[in-house]
Short mmCIF file of C-alpha atoms and ligand atoms in Angstrom, two decimals:
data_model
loop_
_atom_site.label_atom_id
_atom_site.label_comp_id
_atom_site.label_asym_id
_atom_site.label_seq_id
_atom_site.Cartn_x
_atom_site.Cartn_y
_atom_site.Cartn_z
CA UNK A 1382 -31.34 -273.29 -173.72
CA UNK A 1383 -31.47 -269.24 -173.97
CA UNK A 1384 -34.81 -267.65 -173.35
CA UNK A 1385 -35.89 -265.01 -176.57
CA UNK A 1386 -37.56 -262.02 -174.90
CA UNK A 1387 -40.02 -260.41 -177.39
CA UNK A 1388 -40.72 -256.89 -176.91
CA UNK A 1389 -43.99 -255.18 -178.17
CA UNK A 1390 -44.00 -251.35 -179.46
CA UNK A 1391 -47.62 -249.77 -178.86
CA UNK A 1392 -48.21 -246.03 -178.38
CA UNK A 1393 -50.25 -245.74 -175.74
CA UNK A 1394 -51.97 -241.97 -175.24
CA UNK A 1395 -53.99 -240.91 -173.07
CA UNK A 1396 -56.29 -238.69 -174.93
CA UNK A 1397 -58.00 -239.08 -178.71
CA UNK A 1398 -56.83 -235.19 -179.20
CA UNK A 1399 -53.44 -236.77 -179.13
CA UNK A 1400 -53.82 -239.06 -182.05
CA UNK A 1401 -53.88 -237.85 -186.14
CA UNK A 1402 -56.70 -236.70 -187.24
CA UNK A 1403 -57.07 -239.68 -189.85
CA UNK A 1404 -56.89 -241.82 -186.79
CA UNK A 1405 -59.88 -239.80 -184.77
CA UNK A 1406 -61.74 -240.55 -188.00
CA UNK A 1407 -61.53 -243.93 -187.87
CA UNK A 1408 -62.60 -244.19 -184.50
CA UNK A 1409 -65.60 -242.52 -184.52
CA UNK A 1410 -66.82 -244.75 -187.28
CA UNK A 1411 -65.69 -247.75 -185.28
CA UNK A 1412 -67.90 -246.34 -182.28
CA UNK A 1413 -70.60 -245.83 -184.28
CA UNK A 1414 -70.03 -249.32 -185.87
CA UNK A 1415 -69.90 -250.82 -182.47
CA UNK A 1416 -73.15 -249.31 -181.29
CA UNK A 1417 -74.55 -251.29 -184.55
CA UNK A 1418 -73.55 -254.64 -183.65
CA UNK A 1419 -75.51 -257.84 -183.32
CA UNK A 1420 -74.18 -259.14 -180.06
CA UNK A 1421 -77.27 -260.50 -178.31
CA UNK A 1422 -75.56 -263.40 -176.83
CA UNK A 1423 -72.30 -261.73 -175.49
CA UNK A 1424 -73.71 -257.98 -175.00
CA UNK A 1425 -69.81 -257.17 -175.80
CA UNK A 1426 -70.44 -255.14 -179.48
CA UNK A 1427 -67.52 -254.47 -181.18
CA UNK A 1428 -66.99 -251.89 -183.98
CA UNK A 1429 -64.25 -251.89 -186.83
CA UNK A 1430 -63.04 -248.81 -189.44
CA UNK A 1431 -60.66 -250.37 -191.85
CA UNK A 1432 -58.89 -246.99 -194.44
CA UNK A 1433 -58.01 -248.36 -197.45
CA UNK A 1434 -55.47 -246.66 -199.75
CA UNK A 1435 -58.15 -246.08 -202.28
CA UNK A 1436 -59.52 -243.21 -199.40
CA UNK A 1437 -62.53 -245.29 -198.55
CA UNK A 1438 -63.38 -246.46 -194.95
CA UNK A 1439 -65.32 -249.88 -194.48
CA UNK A 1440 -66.65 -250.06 -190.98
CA UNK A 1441 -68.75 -252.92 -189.45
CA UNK A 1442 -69.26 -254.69 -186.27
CA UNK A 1443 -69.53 -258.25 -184.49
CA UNK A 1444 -72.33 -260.41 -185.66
CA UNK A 1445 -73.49 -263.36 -183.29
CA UNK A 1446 -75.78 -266.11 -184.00
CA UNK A 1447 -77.33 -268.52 -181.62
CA UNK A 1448 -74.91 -271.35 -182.98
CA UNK A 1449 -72.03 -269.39 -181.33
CA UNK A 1450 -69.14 -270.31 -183.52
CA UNK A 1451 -70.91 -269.10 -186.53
CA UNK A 1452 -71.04 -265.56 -185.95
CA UNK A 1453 -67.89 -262.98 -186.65
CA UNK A 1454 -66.33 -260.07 -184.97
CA UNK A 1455 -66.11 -257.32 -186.28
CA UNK A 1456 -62.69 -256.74 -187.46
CA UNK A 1457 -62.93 -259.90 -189.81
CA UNK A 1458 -66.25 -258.76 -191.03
CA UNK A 1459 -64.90 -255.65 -191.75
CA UNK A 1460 -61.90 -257.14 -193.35
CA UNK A 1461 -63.75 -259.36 -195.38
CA UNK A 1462 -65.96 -256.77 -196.40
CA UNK A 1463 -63.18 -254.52 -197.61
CA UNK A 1464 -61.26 -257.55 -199.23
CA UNK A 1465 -64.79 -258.57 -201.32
CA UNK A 1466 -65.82 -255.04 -202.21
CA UNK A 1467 -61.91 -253.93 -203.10
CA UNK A 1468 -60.06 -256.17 -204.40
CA UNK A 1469 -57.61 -254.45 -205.12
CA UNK A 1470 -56.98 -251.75 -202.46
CA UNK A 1471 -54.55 -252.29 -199.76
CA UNK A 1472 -55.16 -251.66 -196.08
CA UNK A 1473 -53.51 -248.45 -194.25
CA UNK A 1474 -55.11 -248.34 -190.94
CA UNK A 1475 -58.04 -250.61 -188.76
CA UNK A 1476 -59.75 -248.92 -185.44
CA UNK A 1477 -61.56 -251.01 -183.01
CA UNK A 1478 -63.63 -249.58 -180.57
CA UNK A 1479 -66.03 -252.13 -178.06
CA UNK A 1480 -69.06 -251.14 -175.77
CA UNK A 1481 -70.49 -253.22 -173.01
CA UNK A 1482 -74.30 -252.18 -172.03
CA UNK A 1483 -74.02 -248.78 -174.43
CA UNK A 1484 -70.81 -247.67 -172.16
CA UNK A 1485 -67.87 -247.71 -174.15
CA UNK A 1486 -64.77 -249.86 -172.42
CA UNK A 1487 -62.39 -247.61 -170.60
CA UNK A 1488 -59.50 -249.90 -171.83
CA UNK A 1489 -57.93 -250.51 -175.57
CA UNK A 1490 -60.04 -253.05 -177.77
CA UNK A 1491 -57.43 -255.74 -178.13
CA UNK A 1492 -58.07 -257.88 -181.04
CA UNK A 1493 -58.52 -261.29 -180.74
CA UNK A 1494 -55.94 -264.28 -182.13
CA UNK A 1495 -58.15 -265.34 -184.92
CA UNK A 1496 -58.62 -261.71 -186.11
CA UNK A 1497 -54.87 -260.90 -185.72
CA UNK A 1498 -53.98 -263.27 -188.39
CA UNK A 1499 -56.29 -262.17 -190.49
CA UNK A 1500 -54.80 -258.84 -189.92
CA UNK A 1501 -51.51 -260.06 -190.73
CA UNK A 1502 -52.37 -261.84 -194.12
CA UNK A 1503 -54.16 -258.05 -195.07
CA UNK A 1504 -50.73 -256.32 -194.37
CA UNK A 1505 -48.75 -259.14 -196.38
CA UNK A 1506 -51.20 -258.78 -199.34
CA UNK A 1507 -51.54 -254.82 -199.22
CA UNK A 1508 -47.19 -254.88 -198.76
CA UNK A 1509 -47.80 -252.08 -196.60
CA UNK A 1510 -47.79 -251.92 -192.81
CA UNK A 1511 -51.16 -251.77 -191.30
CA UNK A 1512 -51.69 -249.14 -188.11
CA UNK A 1513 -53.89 -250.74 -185.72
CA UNK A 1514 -56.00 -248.46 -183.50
CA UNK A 1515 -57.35 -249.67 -180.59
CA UNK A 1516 -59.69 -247.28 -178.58
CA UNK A 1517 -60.29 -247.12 -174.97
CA UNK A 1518 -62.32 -244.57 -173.64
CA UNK A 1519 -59.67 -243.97 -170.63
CA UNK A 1520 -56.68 -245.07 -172.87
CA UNK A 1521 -56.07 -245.69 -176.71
CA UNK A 1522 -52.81 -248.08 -177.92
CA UNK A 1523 -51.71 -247.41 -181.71
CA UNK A 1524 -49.68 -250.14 -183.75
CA UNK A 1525 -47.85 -249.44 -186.19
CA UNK A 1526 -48.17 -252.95 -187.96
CA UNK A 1527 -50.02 -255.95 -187.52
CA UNK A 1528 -47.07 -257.98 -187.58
CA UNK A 1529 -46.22 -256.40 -184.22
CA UNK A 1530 -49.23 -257.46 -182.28
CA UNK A 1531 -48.94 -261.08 -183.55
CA UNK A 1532 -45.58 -262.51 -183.12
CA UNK A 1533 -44.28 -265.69 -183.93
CA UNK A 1534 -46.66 -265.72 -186.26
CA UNK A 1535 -47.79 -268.70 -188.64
CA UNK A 1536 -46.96 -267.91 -192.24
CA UNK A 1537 -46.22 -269.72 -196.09
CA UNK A 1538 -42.93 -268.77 -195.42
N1 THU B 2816 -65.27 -259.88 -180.69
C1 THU B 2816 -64.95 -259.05 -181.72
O1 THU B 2816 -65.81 -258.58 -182.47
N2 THU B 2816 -63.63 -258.79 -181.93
C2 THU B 2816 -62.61 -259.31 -181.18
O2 THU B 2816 -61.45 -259.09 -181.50
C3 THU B 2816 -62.90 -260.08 -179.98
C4 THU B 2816 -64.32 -260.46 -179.77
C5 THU B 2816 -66.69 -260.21 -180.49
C6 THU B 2816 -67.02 -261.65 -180.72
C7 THU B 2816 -68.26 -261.82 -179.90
O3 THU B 2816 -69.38 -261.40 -180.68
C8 THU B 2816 -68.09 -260.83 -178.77
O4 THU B 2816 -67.07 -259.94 -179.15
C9 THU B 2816 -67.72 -261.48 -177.43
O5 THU B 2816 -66.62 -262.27 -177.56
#
């Protein structure tokens, strides 16, 4: 038996002035997405930006419902969104930005596993890698593709 250590590059900076502009753009919108969200149940609200290579962002948040599994965070309804209204346009970049009680979290919006492999199947269909931006308030962590923030992942292949 040998033991296969996985290692996991993120870029982790301390302040937004350190990121590219194109990146501070998306996470405004994700802010503001997140301050949009339907999250009575959870009070978590999550907001998504998703750039598309066609220059348009599609932001949108988490949307609950009081038969919990049916509702959606916000990086899938983004996704989706993107995926239904542009067919045809790849993904270049996602932000993710959460607020608890109208205070945005100090630490990096992680997304969850569900969303991740969503992510993944958007960077295998767009044959591009996807930069994933996820905001803290204290600390933002930048991905440069999905496929690093989901390994061992489940594929066709
Ligand atoms: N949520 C997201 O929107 N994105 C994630 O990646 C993790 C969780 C939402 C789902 C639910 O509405 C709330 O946050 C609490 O879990």
């Amino acid at each position: 038996m040998k033991i296969r250590n996985i290692s996991i590059p993120v870029e982790v900076y301390d302040s937004l002035n350190e990121l590219r502009d194109e990146d501070v753009v998306l996470v405004r919108r994700a802010l503001q997405a997140s301050a949009e969200a339907y999250a009575p149940y959870s009070r978590f609200q999550v907001g998504a930006a998703v750039l598309l290579d066609n220059g348009e962002v599609v932001s949108a948040s988490n949307q609950e419902n009081a038969a919990y599994p049916s509702g959606l965070c916000a990086e899938r309804t983004a996704l989706f969104y993107a995926g239904a209204r542009y067919p045809h346009a790849a993904v270049k970049a996602i932000a993710i930005a959460a607020q608890r009680n109208g205070q945005p979290c100090p630490h990096a919006a992680y997304p969850c596993g569900a969303c991740r492999q969503v992510m993944l199947e958007c960077e295998r269909r767009g044959k591009q890698p996807v930069r994933v931006i996820m905001y803290g308030e204290k600390c933002t962590e930048v991905a440069q593709r999905i496929a690093d923030i989901l390994p061992l992942s489940f594929t066709l292949e």
